Amino acid sequence: MTADDSFNRLDDDDYPAYTMGRAAEMLGTTQGFLRALGEARLITPLRSAGGHRRYSRYQLRIAARARELVDQGTPIEAACRIIILEDQLEEAQRINAEHRHAAESATPTNAA
């Protein structure tokens, strides 16, 4: 991958563009907090060739949500479970909306 390819991928929410230090700084948290999220399997950062953790913008949004819950007094394990359930609910609602739209499109309208 060339430098130009990396620059073009910065708009990609899944591109692991942020080091652990930068991610912690952006979130206003510690690197240990990010490690804890990884241990809880909420986010799994990619590893650079040198073995360093790299985070995507999508992962940073999840980490920010976890921090919000933890700051409100929720234990980190519970916060991770809440986020996973929220994500599953959102996905189920998206699928239901797609099925509803498909069913509506397949139903012929009766013109009187």
Short mmCIF file of N, CA and C in Angstrom, two decimals:
data_model
loop_
_atom_site.label_atom_id
_atom_site.label_comp_id
_atom_site.label_asym_id
_atom_site.label_seq_id
_atom_site.Cartn_x
_atom_site.Cartn_y
_atom_site.Cartn_z
N MET A 1 0.86 -1.18 0.00
CA MET A 1 0.00 0.00 0.00
C MET A 1 0.90 1.24 0.00
N THR A 2 0.61 2.17 -0.86
CA THR A 2 1.40 3.39 -0.95
C THR A 2 0.86 4.43 0.02
N ALA A 3 1.60 5.51 0.19
CA ALA A 3 1.16 6.60 1.06
C ALA A 3 -0.14 7.20 0.53
N ASP A 4 -0.27 7.29 -0.80
CA ASP A 4 -1.50 7.82 -1.39
C ASP A 4 -2.70 6.93 -1.05
N ASP A 5 -2.51 5.60 -1.08
CA ASP A 5 -3.58 4.67 -0.74
C ASP A 5 -4.00 4.87 0.72
N SER A 6 -3.04 5.03 1.61
CA SER A 6 -3.35 5.23 3.03
C SER A 6 -4.11 6.53 3.22
N PHE A 7 -3.70 7.59 2.53
CA PHE A 7 -4.37 8.88 2.66
C PHE A 7 -5.82 8.78 2.19
N ASN A 8 -6.05 8.08 1.09
CA ASN A 8 -7.40 7.95 0.55
C ASN A 8 -8.31 7.13 1.46
N ARG A 9 -7.76 6.25 2.28
CA ARG A 9 -8.56 5.39 3.15
C ARG A 9 -8.94 6.08 4.45
N LEU A 10 -8.44 7.29 4.71
CA LEU A 10 -8.75 7.97 5.96
C LEU A 10 -10.24 8.27 6.11
N ASP A 11 -10.97 8.31 5.01
CA ASP A 11 -12.42 8.51 5.07
C ASP A 11 -13.15 7.22 5.41
N ASP A 12 -12.45 6.10 5.38
CA ASP A 12 -13.02 4.79 5.66
C ASP A 12 -13.14 4.61 7.17
N ASP A 13 -14.37 4.43 7.68
CA ASP A 13 -14.60 4.27 9.12
C ASP A 13 -13.89 3.05 9.70
N ASP A 14 -13.59 2.07 8.86
CA ASP A 14 -12.96 0.84 9.34
C ASP A 14 -11.45 0.81 9.17
N TYR A 15 -10.88 1.86 8.62
CA TYR A 15 -9.43 1.90 8.41
C TYR A 15 -8.73 2.17 9.75
N PRO A 16 -7.80 1.32 10.15
CA PRO A 16 -7.13 1.48 11.45
C PRO A 16 -6.06 2.58 11.41
N ALA A 17 -6.49 3.82 11.51
CA ALA A 17 -5.60 4.95 11.31
C ALA A 17 -4.98 5.49 12.60
N TYR A 18 -5.49 5.10 13.76
CA TYR A 18 -5.07 5.74 15.00
C TYR A 18 -4.29 4.80 15.91
N THR A 19 -3.16 5.28 16.38
CA THR A 19 -2.38 4.51 17.34
C THR A 19 -3.10 4.50 18.68
N MET A 20 -2.69 3.62 19.55
CA MET A 20 -3.32 3.55 20.87
C MET A 20 -3.17 4.87 21.62
N GLY A 21 -1.99 5.45 21.57
CA GLY A 21 -1.76 6.72 22.26
C GLY A 21 -2.66 7.83 21.73
N ARG A 22 -2.76 7.92 20.43
CA ARG A 22 -3.60 8.95 19.81
C ARG A 22 -5.07 8.69 20.11
N ALA A 23 -5.49 7.43 20.04
CA ALA A 23 -6.88 7.08 20.33
C ALA A 23 -7.24 7.45 21.77
N ALA A 24 -6.36 7.12 22.72
CA ALA A 24 -6.61 7.45 24.13
C ALA A 24 -6.69 8.96 24.31
N GLU A 25 -5.81 9.67 23.64
CA GLU A 25 -5.81 11.14 23.73
C GLU A 25 -7.11 11.72 23.18
N MET A 26 -7.55 11.22 22.04
CA MET A 26 -8.78 11.71 21.42
C MET A 26 -10.00 11.46 22.30
N LEU A 27 -10.00 10.33 23.01
CA LEU A 27 -11.13 9.95 23.85
C LEU A 27 -11.04 10.54 25.25
N GLY A 28 -9.87 11.09 25.58
CA GLY A 28 -9.67 11.61 26.92
C GLY A 28 -9.64 10.51 27.97
N THR A 29 -9.04 9.40 27.60
CA THR A 29 -8.98 8.25 28.50
C THR A 29 -7.55 7.72 28.53
N THR A 30 -7.37 6.59 29.16
CA THR A 30 -6.03 6.00 29.25
C THR A 30 -5.88 4.86 28.25
N GLN A 31 -4.64 4.50 27.99
CA GLN A 31 -4.38 3.35 27.14
C GLN A 31 -4.87 2.08 27.82
N GLY A 32 -4.81 2.05 29.14
CA GLY A 32 -5.30 0.90 29.90
C GLY A 32 -6.80 0.68 29.68
N PHE A 33 -7.55 1.77 29.56
CA PHE A 33 -8.99 1.65 29.28
C PHE A 33 -9.20 0.98 27.93
N LEU A 34 -8.43 1.39 26.94
CA LEU A 34 -8.56 0.78 25.61
C LEU A 34 -8.16 -0.70 25.66
N ARG A 35 -7.12 -1.01 26.43
CA ARG A 35 -6.72 -2.42 26.58
C ARG A 35 -7.86 -3.22 27.23
N ALA A 36 -8.51 -2.63 28.24
CA ALA A 36 -9.62 -3.31 28.92
C ALA A 36 -10.76 -3.58 27.96
N LEU A 37 -11.05 -2.65 27.05
CA LEU A 37 -12.10 -2.87 26.06
C LEU A 37 -11.72 -4.03 25.13
N GLY A 38 -10.43 -4.13 24.82
CA GLY A 38 -9.97 -5.25 24.01
C GLY A 38 -10.07 -6.57 24.76
N GLU A 39 -9.72 -6.56 26.04
CA GLU A 39 -9.82 -7.78 26.85
C GLU A 39 -11.26 -8.22 27.01
N ALA A 40 -12.18 -7.25 27.07
CA ALA A 40 -13.61 -7.56 27.16
C ALA A 40 -14.19 -7.93 25.79
N ARG A 41 -13.37 -7.86 24.76
CA ARG A 41 -13.74 -8.19 23.38
C ARG A 41 -14.82 -7.28 22.81
N LEU A 42 -14.84 -6.05 23.31
CA LEU A 42 -15.77 -5.08 22.73
C LEU A 42 -15.20 -4.57 21.41
N ILE A 43 -13.93 -4.28 21.40
CA ILE A 43 -13.24 -3.88 20.17
C ILE A 43 -11.96 -4.68 20.06
N THR A 44 -11.60 -5.02 18.85
CA THR A 44 -10.35 -5.74 18.60
C THR A 44 -9.53 -4.91 17.62
N PRO A 45 -8.56 -4.16 18.15
CA PRO A 45 -7.77 -3.34 17.25
C PRO A 45 -6.91 -4.20 16.33
N LEU A 46 -6.66 -3.68 15.15
CA LEU A 46 -5.73 -4.35 14.25
C LEU A 46 -4.32 -4.08 14.77
N ARG A 47 -3.39 -4.86 14.33
CA ARG A 47 -2.00 -4.68 14.74
C ARG A 47 -1.16 -4.23 13.54
N SER A 48 -0.28 -3.29 13.81
CA SER A 48 0.65 -2.85 12.76
C SER A 48 1.70 -3.94 12.56
N ALA A 49 2.54 -3.76 11.56
CA ALA A 49 3.60 -4.74 11.30
C ALA A 49 4.50 -4.90 12.53
N GLY A 50 4.64 -3.85 13.31
CA GLY A 50 5.45 -3.90 14.52
C GLY A 50 4.69 -4.41 15.74
N GLY A 51 3.41 -4.76 15.58
CA GLY A 51 2.62 -5.30 16.67
C GLY A 51 1.87 -4.27 17.49
N HIS A 52 1.89 -3.01 17.06
CA HIS A 52 1.20 -1.96 17.80
C HIS A 52 -0.28 -1.93 17.46
N ARG A 53 -1.10 -1.64 18.45
CA ARG A 53 -2.55 -1.57 18.24
C ARG A 53 -2.90 -0.34 17.40
N ARG A 54 -3.82 -0.54 16.46
CA ARG A 54 -4.31 0.54 15.60
C ARG A 54 -5.84 0.49 15.61
N TYR A 55 -6.45 1.67 15.78
CA TYR A 55 -7.90 1.77 15.93
C TYR A 55 -8.52 2.53 14.77
N SER A 56 -9.73 2.13 14.41
CA SER A 56 -10.50 2.81 13.37
C SER A 56 -11.43 3.82 14.02
N ARG A 57 -12.00 4.68 13.20
CA ARG A 57 -12.98 5.65 13.72
C ARG A 57 -14.20 4.93 14.28
N TYR A 58 -14.62 3.87 13.65
CA TYR A 58 -15.75 3.09 14.16
C TYR A 58 -15.43 2.56 15.56
N GLN A 59 -14.25 2.02 15.74
CA GLN A 59 -13.85 1.51 17.06
C GLN A 59 -13.77 2.63 18.09
N LEU A 60 -13.34 3.81 17.66
CA LEU A 60 -13.27 4.94 18.58
C LEU A 60 -14.67 5.38 19.02
N ARG A 61 -15.64 5.30 18.12
CA ARG A 61 -17.02 5.63 18.51
C ARG A 61 -17.54 4.64 19.56
N ILE A 62 -17.23 3.37 19.38
CA ILE A 62 -17.64 2.35 20.35
C ILE A 62 -16.95 2.61 21.69
N ALA A 63 -15.66 2.91 21.64
CA ALA A 63 -14.91 3.19 22.87
C ALA A 63 -15.45 4.43 23.57
N ALA A 64 -15.85 5.43 22.80
CA ALA A 64 -16.42 6.65 23.39
C ALA A 64 -17.74 6.34 24.09
N ARG A 65 -18.55 5.48 23.50
CA ARG A 65 -19.81 5.07 24.13
C ARG A 65 -19.52 4.32 25.43
N ALA A 66 -18.52 3.44 25.41
CA ALA A 66 -18.15 2.70 26.62
C ALA A 66 -17.68 3.67 27.70
N ARG A 67 -16.88 4.64 27.31
CA ARG A 67 -16.40 5.61 28.30
C ARG A 67 -17.56 6.38 28.90
N GLU A 68 -18.52 6.75 28.07
CA GLU A 68 -19.70 7.47 28.55
C GLU A 68 -20.43 6.66 29.63
N LEU A 69 -20.63 5.37 29.37
CA LEU A 69 -21.31 4.51 30.33
C LEU A 69 -20.49 4.34 31.61
N VAL A 70 -19.20 4.14 31.45
CA VAL A 70 -18.31 3.96 32.62
C VAL A 70 -18.28 5.25 33.44
N ASP A 71 -18.24 6.38 32.78
CA ASP A 71 -18.24 7.67 33.49
C ASP A 71 -19.54 7.86 34.29
N GLN A 72 -20.62 7.19 33.86
CA GLN A 72 -21.89 7.28 34.56
C GLN A 72 -21.98 6.26 35.70
N GLY A 73 -20.91 5.49 35.89
CA GLY A 73 -20.86 4.54 36.99
C GLY A 73 -21.11 3.09 36.63
N THR A 74 -21.26 2.80 35.36
CA THR A 74 -21.50 1.43 34.91
C THR A 74 -20.16 0.68 34.90
N PRO A 75 -20.11 -0.52 35.50
CA PRO A 75 -18.87 -1.31 35.41
C PRO A 75 -18.52 -1.60 33.95
N ILE A 76 -17.24 -1.69 33.67
CA ILE A 76 -16.79 -1.82 32.28
C ILE A 76 -17.37 -3.06 31.60
N GLU A 77 -17.46 -4.18 32.33
CA GLU A 77 -18.02 -5.40 31.73
C GLU A 77 -19.48 -5.19 31.35
N ALA A 78 -20.23 -4.52 32.22
CA ALA A 78 -21.65 -4.24 31.93
C ALA A 78 -21.77 -3.25 30.78
N ALA A 79 -20.91 -2.26 30.75
CA ALA A 79 -20.92 -1.28 29.66
C ALA A 79 -20.70 -1.97 28.32
N CYS A 80 -19.75 -2.89 28.29
CA CYS A 80 -19.47 -3.63 27.05
C CYS A 80 -20.68 -4.44 26.63
N ARG A 81 -21.34 -5.09 27.58
CA ARG A 81 -22.52 -5.89 27.26
C ARG A 81 -23.66 -5.01 26.75
N ILE A 82 -23.84 -3.86 27.38
CA ILE A 82 -24.88 -2.92 26.93
C ILE A 82 -24.63 -2.50 25.49
N ILE A 83 -23.39 -2.18 25.17
CA ILE A 83 -23.06 -1.72 23.81
C ILE A 83 -23.29 -2.84 22.80
N ILE A 84 -22.92 -4.05 23.16
CA ILE A 84 -23.14 -5.19 22.26
C ILE A 84 -24.63 -5.38 22.02
N LEU A 85 -25.43 -5.29 23.08
CA LEU A 85 -26.88 -5.44 22.93
C LEU A 85 -27.49 -4.30 22.11
N GLU A 86 -27.00 -3.08 22.33
CA GLU A 86 -27.48 -1.94 21.53
C GLU A 86 -27.18 -2.16 20.05
N ASP A 87 -25.99 -2.67 19.77
CA ASP A 87 -25.60 -2.93 18.38
C ASP A 87 -26.48 -4.02 17.77
N GLN A 88 -26.74 -5.08 18.53
CA GLN A 88 -27.60 -6.15 18.03
C GLN A 88 -29.01 -5.66 17.78
N LEU A 89 -29.53 -4.82 18.66
CA LEU A 89 -30.86 -4.26 18.48
C LEU A 89 -30.92 -3.39 17.23
N GLU A 90 -29.92 -2.55 17.04
CA GLU A 90 -29.88 -1.69 15.86
C GLU A 90 -29.85 -2.53 14.58
N GLU A 91 -29.07 -3.59 14.58
CA GLU A 91 -28.99 -4.47 13.41
C GLU A 91 -30.33 -5.16 13.16
N ALA A 92 -30.98 -5.63 14.21
CA ALA A 92 -32.29 -6.29 14.06
C ALA A 92 -33.32 -5.31 13.53
N GLN A 93 -33.29 -4.08 14.01
CA GLN A 93 -34.23 -3.07 13.52
C GLN A 93 -33.98 -2.75 12.05
N ARG A 94 -32.71 -2.71 11.65
CA ARG A 94 -32.38 -2.46 10.25
C ARG A 94 -32.90 -3.59 9.35
N ILE A 95 -32.69 -4.82 9.80
CA ILE A 95 -33.16 -5.98 9.03
C ILE A 95 -34.68 -5.99 8.94
N ASN A 96 -35.35 -5.69 10.06
CA ASN A 96 -36.82 -5.63 10.04
C ASN A 96 -37.32 -4.57 9.07
N ALA A 97 -36.67 -3.41 9.06
CA ALA A 97 -37.07 -2.35 8.14
C ALA A 97 -36.89 -2.79 6.69
N GLU A 98 -35.80 -3.51 6.40
CA GLU A 98 -35.57 -4.01 5.04
C GLU A 98 -36.66 -5.01 4.64
N HIS A 99 -37.02 -5.91 5.56
CA HIS A 99 -38.07 -6.89 5.27
C HIS A 99 -39.42 -6.21 5.07
N ARG A 100 -39.70 -5.22 5.90
CA ARG A 100 -40.95 -4.47 5.77
C ARG A 100 -41.01 -3.77 4.42
N HIS A 101 -39.90 -3.14 4.04
CA HIS A 101 -39.85 -2.44 2.75
C HIS A 101 -40.02 -3.43 1.59
N ALA A 102 -39.36 -4.58 1.68
CA ALA A 102 -39.49 -5.60 0.63
C ALA A 102 -40.92 -6.11 0.53
N ALA A 103 -41.57 -6.32 1.69
CA ALA A 103 -42.95 -6.80 1.69
C ALA A 103 -43.89 -5.76 1.10
N GLU A 104 -43.67 -4.51 1.42
CA GLU A 104 -44.51 -3.44 0.88
C GLU A 104 -44.32 -3.29 -0.62
N SER A 105 -43.09 -3.48 -1.10
CA SER A 105 -42.80 -3.38 -2.52
C SER A 105 -43.41 -4.55 -3.29
N ALA A 106 -43.50 -5.72 -2.65
CA ALA A 106 -44.02 -6.90 -3.32
C ALA A 106 -45.54 -6.95 -3.33
N THR A 107 -46.18 -6.23 -2.43
CA THR A 107 -47.63 -6.22 -2.35
C THR A 107 -48.21 -5.30 -3.41
N PRO A 108 -49.02 -5.84 -4.31
CA PRO A 108 -49.61 -4.98 -5.36
C PRO A 108 -50.67 -4.07 -4.73
N THR A 109 -50.74 -2.89 -5.23
CA THR A 109 -51.75 -1.93 -4.75
C THR A 109 -53.03 -2.16 -5.54
N ASN A 110 -54.14 -2.12 -4.87
CA ASN A 110 -55.44 -2.31 -5.52
C ASN A 110 -56.02 -0.96 -5.89
N ALA A 111 -56.15 -0.74 -7.18
CA ALA A 111 -56.75 0.51 -7.65
C ALA A 111 -58.23 0.25 -7.90
N ALA A 112 -59.05 1.05 -7.29
CA ALA A 112 -60.50 0.83 -7.44
C ALA A 112 -61.08 1.69 -8.52
#
